[in-house]
Amino acid sequence: MVEAVGVRKTYGDNEVLQGIDLTVGRGEVVSMLGPSGSGKSTFLRCINHLERLDGGEISVDGHLVGYRRAHGKKYELRPKDIAAARRGVGMVFQRFNLFPHRTALENVMEAPVFVKGLGKEEARTRASALLDRVGLADQAHQYPVTLSGGQQQRVAIARALAMEPALMLFDEPTSALDPELVGEVLDVMKGLATDGMTMIVVTHEIGFAREVCDRVVFMDDGLVVEQGPPADVFDRPQHTRTQTFLSKVL
């Protein structure tokens, strides 16, 4: 589903990604761990072409992200074409970014109606089903300000799912939540994993990574330092940097 080859990203003199090679299979759930500033979130944003690459390339579902090849060269797509390509990738951020003037139901309906051209009644039916899927059927007509952080994040997940993505990206989706609200969001994500959704999750939730993920990728200083099944990475880390990091967070 995802193939990254030699991905580099630089901000000024700071090379945030120093050549990332990573493959994620269809239906696989991969968690990305590492200290702040290690490049995890930047890499996630590169997958959706929210950040332009300074080297290498990424393909999603067999299609080059943000570029096209012609006559042996790569050319960046037009913004309209980039936006169209993003429809197959859902992304959930740390902050919920809901439209404050729209209800939970209207937030979920927005993209299918205005991006995909879906009829409002069909979009409403689908949005209602998605809110039910994330446990918020009874909050459909509430505005974001009246919802808890956990509820808002679940609406954000439903909104991403409304575009029927083949891939879901989660950028520390629980980091802005009070501790007692984290579980309700992780439960929704566990359900998506059970349903076979391909997911890449930047997170510090070790329990989720151990229980739900097929593979853990540890990043540091813009590089993939170590990766493998959760039991191997958490219980038998091979790299000194991984060992040091886990000794502080476990």
mmCIF file of C-alpha atoms in Angstrom:
data_model
loop_
_atom_site.group_PDB
_atom_site.id
_atom_site.type_symbol
_atom_site.label_atom_id
_atom_site.label_comp_id
_atom_site.label_asym_id
_atom_site.label_seq_id
_atom_site.Cartn_x
_atom_site.Cartn_y
_atom_site.Cartn_z
ATOM 1 C CA MET A 1 0.000 0.000 0.000
ATOM 2 C CA VAL A 2 2.853 2.403 0.829
ATOM 3 C CA GLU A 3 6.388 2.361 -0.502
ATOM 4 C CA ALA A 4 8.899 5.028 0.492
ATOM 5 C CA VAL A 5 12.345 5.045 -1.109
ATOM 6 C CA GLY A 6 15.150 7.363 0.017
ATOM 7 C CA VAL A 7 12.750 10.027 1.338
ATOM 8 C CA ARG A 8 14.488 13.244 2.347
ATOM 9 C CA LYS A 9 13.085 16.484 3.736
ATOM 10 C CA THR A 10 15.062 19.588 4.691
ATOM 11 C CA TYR A 11 14.097 22.807 6.423
ATOM 12 C CA GLY A 12 16.941 25.252 5.890
ATOM 13 C CA ASP A 13 20.073 23.550 7.211
ATOM 14 C CA ASN A 14 18.067 20.967 9.162
ATOM 15 C CA GLU A 15 17.654 17.656 7.347
ATOM 16 C CA VAL A 16 14.574 16.269 9.098
ATOM 17 C CA LEU A 17 14.358 13.092 7.011
ATOM 18 C CA GLN A 18 17.685 11.606 5.966
ATOM 19 C CA GLY A 19 16.661 8.893 3.537
ATOM 20 C CA ILE A 20 13.659 6.881 4.732
ATOM 21 C CA ASP A 21 12.996 3.479 3.187
ATOM 22 C CA LEU A 22 9.747 1.912 4.353
ATOM 23 C CA THR A 23 7.113 -0.429 2.956
ATOM 24 C CA VAL A 24 3.638 -0.919 4.433
ATOM 25 C CA GLY A 25 1.523 -3.798 3.180
ATOM 26 C CA ARG A 26 -2.194 -3.687 2.476
ATOM 27 C CA GLY A 27 -4.137 -4.243 5.696
ATOM 28 C CA GLU A 28 -1.044 -3.745 7.849
ATOM 29 C CA VAL A 29 -1.097 -1.551 10.968
ATOM 30 C CA VAL A 30 2.233 0.152 11.617
ATOM 31 C CA SER A 31 3.088 2.377 14.563
ATOM 32 C CA MET A 32 5.906 4.901 14.415
ATOM 33 C CA LEU A 33 7.702 5.685 17.652
ATOM 34 C CA GLY A 34 10.567 7.980 18.506
ATOM 35 C CA PRO A 35 11.524 11.128 20.374
ATOM 36 C CA SER A 36 10.115 14.529 19.454
ATOM 37 C CA GLY A 37 11.883 15.918 16.409
ATOM 38 C CA SER A 38 12.788 12.515 15.016
ATOM 39 C CA GLY A 39 10.805 13.133 11.815
ATOM 40 C CA LYS A 40 7.767 10.903 12.406
ATOM 41 C CA SER A 41 5.087 13.524 11.771
ATOM 42 C CA THR A 42 7.009 15.038 8.871
ATOM 43 C CA PHE A 43 7.188 11.636 7.197
ATOM 44 C CA LEU A 44 3.449 11.149 7.694
ATOM 45 C CA ARG A 45 2.754 14.527 6.084
ATOM 46 C CA CYS A 46 5.002 13.593 3.161
ATOM 47 C CA ILE A 47 2.856 10.513 2.503
ATOM 48 C CA ASN A 48 -0.087 12.856 1.888
ATOM 49 C CA HIS A 49 2.082 15.433 0.079
ATOM 50 C CA LEU A 50 1.332 18.018 2.725
ATOM 51 C CA GLU A 51 5.108 18.409 2.666
ATOM 52 C CA ARG A 52 7.117 18.380 -0.552
ATOM 53 C CA LEU A 53 9.977 15.913 -0.745
ATOM 54 C CA ASP A 54 13.544 17.086 -1.195
ATOM 55 C CA GLY A 55 14.646 13.646 -2.290
ATOM 56 C CA GLY A 56 13.357 10.147 -2.921
ATOM 57 C CA GLU A 57 9.747 9.218 -3.623
ATOM 58 C CA ILE A 58 6.618 7.735 -2.083
ATOM 59 C CA SER A 59 3.974 5.606 -3.752
ATOM 60 C CA VAL A 60 0.525 4.879 -2.313
ATOM 61 C CA ASP A 61 -1.510 2.031 -3.772
ATOM 62 C CA GLY A 62 0.835 1.899 -6.739
ATOM 63 C CA HIS A 63 0.640 5.611 -7.573
ATOM 64 C CA LEU A 64 3.459 8.116 -7.113
ATOM 65 C CA VAL A 65 2.522 10.710 -4.489
ATOM 66 C CA GLY A 66 2.521 14.321 -5.662
ATOM 67 C CA TYR A 67 4.351 13.670 -8.916
ATOM 68 C CA ARG A 68 4.069 12.040 -12.316
ATOM 69 C CA ARG A 69 6.740 10.489 -14.477
ATOM 70 C CA ALA A 70 7.226 11.513 -18.081
ATOM 71 C CA HIS A 71 10.192 10.953 -20.385
ATOM 72 C CA GLY A 72 12.344 9.682 -17.531
ATOM 73 C CA LYS A 73 11.727 12.691 -15.285
ATOM 74 C CA LYS A 74 9.404 13.499 -12.386
ATOM 75 C CA TYR A 75 7.082 16.495 -12.475
ATOM 76 C CA GLU A 76 5.052 17.801 -9.550
ATOM 77 C CA LEU A 77 1.320 17.518 -10.066
ATOM 78 C CA ARG A 78 -0.958 20.523 -10.183
ATOM 79 C CA PRO A 79 -2.665 21.389 -6.875
ATOM 80 C CA LYS A 80 -5.996 20.184 -8.271
ATOM 81 C CA ASP A 81 -4.526 16.786 -9.134
ATOM 82 C CA ILE A 82 -2.742 16.521 -5.777
ATOM 83 C CA ALA A 83 -6.021 17.212 -3.982
ATOM 84 C CA ALA A 84 -7.762 14.535 -6.053
ATOM 85 C CA ALA A 85 -5.057 11.998 -5.184
ATOM 86 C CA ARG A 86 -5.448 12.747 -1.466
ATOM 87 C CA ARG A 87 -9.026 11.468 -1.523
ATOM 88 C CA GLY A 88 -7.778 7.916 -1.044
ATOM 89 C CA VAL A 89 -5.809 8.774 2.090
ATOM 90 C CA GLY A 90 -7.517 9.770 5.336
ATOM 91 C CA MET A 91 -5.573 11.753 7.917
ATOM 92 C CA VAL A 92 -6.334 12.448 11.565
ATOM 93 C CA PHE A 93 -4.290 15.122 13.307
ATOM 94 C CA GLN A 94 -3.391 15.899 16.913
ATOM 95 C CA ARG A 95 -5.905 18.735 16.861
ATOM 96 C CA PHE A 96 -9.362 17.882 15.644
ATOM 97 C CA ASN A 97 -9.754 20.725 13.115
ATOM 98 C CA LEU A 98 -13.535 20.371 12.985
ATOM 99 C CA PHE A 99 -15.644 23.124 11.455
ATOM 100 C CA PRO A 100 -16.994 24.880 14.574
ATOM 101 C CA HIS A 101 -20.101 26.224 12.808
ATOM 102 C CA ARG A 102 -21.210 22.763 11.635
ATOM 103 C CA THR A 103 -22.701 19.910 13.627
ATOM 104 C CA ALA A 104 -20.933 16.565 13.976
ATOM 105 C CA LEU A 105 -23.138 15.178 11.192
ATOM 106 C CA GLU A 106 -22.458 18.155 8.910
ATOM 107 C CA ASN A 107 -18.703 17.868 9.524
ATOM 108 C CA VAL A 108 -18.765 14.261 8.331
ATOM 109 C CA MET A 109 -20.996 15.100 5.340
ATOM 110 C CA GLU A 110 -18.877 18.038 4.155
ATOM 111 C CA ALA A 111 -16.208 16.352 2.015
ATOM 112 C CA PRO A 112 -18.413 13.713 0.341
ATOM 113 C CA VAL A 113 -20.830 16.454 -0.739
ATOM 114 C CA PHE A 114 -18.424 19.210 -1.782
ATOM 115 C CA VAL A 115 -15.450 17.118 -2.938
ATOM 116 C CA LYS A 116 -17.006 13.927 -4.298
ATOM 117 C CA GLY A 117 -20.327 15.468 -5.349
ATOM 118 C CA LEU A 118 -22.428 13.012 -3.361
ATOM 119 C CA GLY A 119 -26.104 13.852 -2.948
ATOM 120 C CA LYS A 120 -26.957 15.304 0.454
ATOM 121 C CA GLU A 121 -29.384 12.571 1.425
ATOM 122 C CA GLU A 122 -26.935 9.808 0.590
ATOM 123 C CA ALA A 123 -24.146 11.709 2.351
ATOM 124 C CA ARG A 124 -26.361 12.154 5.414
ATOM 125 C CA THR A 125 -27.133 8.437 5.513
ATOM 126 C CA ARG A 126 -23.448 7.527 5.245
ATOM 127 C CA ALA A 127 -22.425 10.136 7.818
ATOM 128 C CA SER A 128 -25.016 8.828 10.272
ATOM 129 C CA ALA A 129 -23.676 5.305 9.840
ATOM 130 C CA LEU A 130 -20.102 6.484 10.403
ATOM 131 C CA LEU A 131 -21.024 8.385 13.555
ATOM 132 C CA ASP A 132 -22.712 5.227 14.778
ATOM 133 C CA ARG A 133 -19.544 3.297 13.955
ATOM 134 C CA VAL A 134 -17.482 5.594 16.211
ATOM 135 C CA GLY A 135 -20.097 5.516 18.948
ATOM 136 C CA LEU A 136 -21.549 8.984 18.432
ATOM 137 C CA ALA A 137 -24.948 8.397 16.851
ATOM 138 C CA ASP A 138 -26.577 10.281 19.718
ATOM 139 C CA GLN A 139 -24.320 13.330 19.206
ATOM 140 C CA ALA A 140 -24.988 13.854 15.493
ATOM 141 C CA HIS A 141 -26.608 17.254 15.904
ATOM 142 C CA GLN A 142 -24.190 18.637 18.470
ATOM 143 C CA TYR A 143 -21.668 21.334 17.630
ATOM 144 C CA PRO A 144 -17.966 20.685 18.334
ATOM 145 C CA VAL A 145 -17.873 23.131 21.252
ATOM 146 C CA THR A 146 -20.349 20.956 23.149
ATOM 147 C CA LEU A 147 -18.321 17.752 22.630
ATOM 148 C CA SER A 148 -15.434 16.435 24.698
ATOM 149 C CA GLY A 149 -11.998 16.166 23.142
ATOM 150 C CA GLY A 150 -12.409 12.424 22.721
ATOM 151 C CA GLN A 151 -15.761 12.887 21.006
ATOM 152 C CA GLN A 152 -14.341 15.541 18.689
ATOM 153 C CA GLN A 153 -11.492 13.248 17.704
ATOM 154 C CA ARG A 154 -13.937 10.448 16.979
ATOM 155 C CA VAL A 155 -15.899 12.836 14.739
ATOM 156 C CA ALA A 156 -12.599 13.642 12.993
ATOM 157 C CA ILE A 157 -12.021 9.928 12.399
ATOM 158 C CA ALA A 158 -15.545 9.540 11.006
ATOM 159 C CA ARG A 159 -14.944 12.545 8.758
ATOM 160 C CA ALA A 160 -11.749 10.968 7.379
ATOM 161 C CA LEU A 161 -13.554 7.656 6.809
ATOM 162 C CA ALA A 162 -16.333 9.434 4.913
ATOM 163 C CA MET A 163 -14.045 9.673 1.882
ATOM 164 C CA GLU A 164 -13.686 5.859 1.894
ATOM 165 C CA PRO A 165 -9.871 5.933 2.076
ATOM 166 C CA ALA A 166 -7.659 2.951 1.352
ATOM 167 C CA LEU A 167 -5.116 4.228 3.884
ATOM 168 C CA MET A 168 -5.501 6.018 7.228
ATOM 169 C CA LEU A 169 -2.750 8.167 8.752
ATOM 170 C CA PHE A 170 -2.900 9.113 12.429
ATOM 171 C CA ASP A 171 -0.567 11.826 13.726
ATOM 172 C CA GLU A 172 -0.515 11.422 17.523
ATOM 173 C CA PRO A 173 -4.330 11.330 17.626
ATOM 174 C CA THR A 174 -4.520 11.089 21.429
ATOM 175 C CA SER A 175 -1.766 13.520 22.461
ATOM 176 C CA ALA A 176 -4.165 16.462 22.913
ATOM 177 C CA LEU A 177 -6.658 14.469 24.999
ATOM 178 C CA ASP A 178 -7.100 14.193 28.735
ATOM 179 C CA PRO A 179 -5.916 10.748 29.888
ATOM 180 C CA GLU A 180 -9.431 9.484 30.646
ATOM 181 C CA LEU A 181 -10.523 10.200 27.057
ATOM 182 C CA VAL A 182 -7.678 8.390 25.303
ATOM 183 C CA GLY A 183 -9.267 4.942 25.524
ATOM 184 C CA GLU A 184 -12.411 5.845 23.579
ATOM 185 C CA VAL A 185 -10.342 7.006 20.602
ATOM 186 C CA LEU A 186 -8.006 4.011 20.719
ATOM 187 C CA ASP A 187 -11.027 1.694 20.794
ATOM 188 C CA VAL A 188 -12.246 3.170 17.504
ATOM 189 C CA MET A 189 -8.795 2.704 15.994
ATOM 190 C CA LYS A 190 -8.690 -0.903 17.196
ATOM 191 C CA GLY A 191 -12.003 -1.474 15.428
ATOM 192 C CA LEU A 192 -10.584 -0.098 12.179
ATOM 193 C CA ALA A 193 -7.591 -2.417 12.491
ATOM 194 C CA THR A 194 -9.901 -5.383 13.033
ATOM 195 C CA ASP A 195 -11.816 -4.399 9.887
ATOM 196 C CA GLY A 196 -8.600 -4.563 7.854
ATOM 197 C CA MET A 197 -7.864 -0.863 7.358
ATOM 198 C CA THR A 198 -4.267 -0.073 6.434
ATOM 199 C CA MET A 199 -3.017 2.333 9.087
ATOM 200 C CA ILE A 200 0.161 4.216 9.940
ATOM 201 C CA VAL A 201 0.018 5.633 13.439
ATOM 202 C CA VAL A 202 2.466 8.077 14.999
ATOM 203 C CA THR A 203 1.930 7.512 18.698
ATOM 204 C CA HIS A 204 3.461 7.202 22.145
ATOM 205 C CA GLU A 205 0.702 4.802 23.228
ATOM 206 C CA ILE A 206 2.887 1.757 23.801
ATOM 207 C CA GLY A 207 -0.021 -0.447 24.857
ATOM 208 C CA PHE A 208 -1.857 0.237 21.587
ATOM 209 C CA ALA A 209 1.279 -0.403 19.542
ATOM 210 C CA ARG A 210 1.947 -3.677 21.340
ATOM 211 C CA GLU A 211 -1.625 -4.967 21.178
ATOM 212 C CA VAL A 212 -2.887 -3.776 17.798
ATOM 213 C CA CYS A 213 0.028 -3.089 15.468
ATOM 214 C CA ASP A 214 1.653 -5.610 13.160
ATOM 215 C CA ARG A 215 4.923 -3.717 13.151
ATOM 216 C CA VAL A 216 6.674 -1.017 15.144
ATOM 217 C CA VAL A 217 9.059 1.426 13.463
ATOM 218 C CA PHE A 218 11.446 3.364 15.711
ATOM 219 C CA MET A 219 12.797 6.619 14.264
ATOM 220 C CA ASP A 220 15.503 8.925 15.513
ATOM 221 C CA ASP A 221 17.233 11.886 13.893
ATOM 222 C CA GLY A 222 15.394 11.444 10.611
ATOM 223 C CA LEU A 223 16.265 7.776 10.186
ATOM 224 C CA VAL A 224 14.546 4.430 10.689
ATOM 225 C CA VAL A 225 16.717 2.977 13.451
ATOM 226 C CA GLU A 226 14.856 -0.262 14.071
ATOM 227 C CA GLN A 227 11.645 -1.998 13.075
ATOM 228 C CA GLY A 228 9.919 -5.308 13.629
ATOM 229 C CA PRO A 229 7.025 -7.039 15.378
ATOM 230 C CA PRO A 230 6.035 -5.268 18.622
ATOM 231 C CA ALA A 231 7.281 -8.111 20.826
ATOM 232 C CA ASP A 232 10.727 -7.946 19.235
ATOM 233 C CA VAL A 233 11.097 -4.169 19.377
ATOM 234 C CA PHE A 234 9.693 -3.720 22.884
ATOM 235 C CA ASP A 235 11.080 -6.805 24.580
ATOM 236 C CA ARG A 236 14.302 -7.375 22.642
ATOM 237 C CA PRO A 237 15.400 -4.064 21.091
ATOM 238 C CA GLN A 238 18.658 -4.453 19.196
ATOM 239 C CA HIS A 239 19.808 -0.867 18.772
ATOM 240 C CA THR A 240 21.261 1.116 21.673
ATOM 241 C CA ARG A 241 19.172 4.178 20.799
ATOM 242 C CA THR A 242 15.971 2.117 20.853
ATOM 243 C CA GLN A 243 16.947 0.595 24.192
ATOM 244 C CA THR A 244 17.588 4.021 25.702
ATOM 245 C CA PHE A 245 14.296 5.455 24.450
ATOM 246 C CA LEU A 246 12.201 2.502 25.624
ATOM 247 C CA SER A 247 13.862 2.470 29.030
ATOM 248 C CA LYS A 248 12.417 5.947 29.582
ATOM 249 C CA VAL A 249 8.907 5.394 28.233
ATOM 250 C CA LEU A 250 8.020 1.845 29.256
#
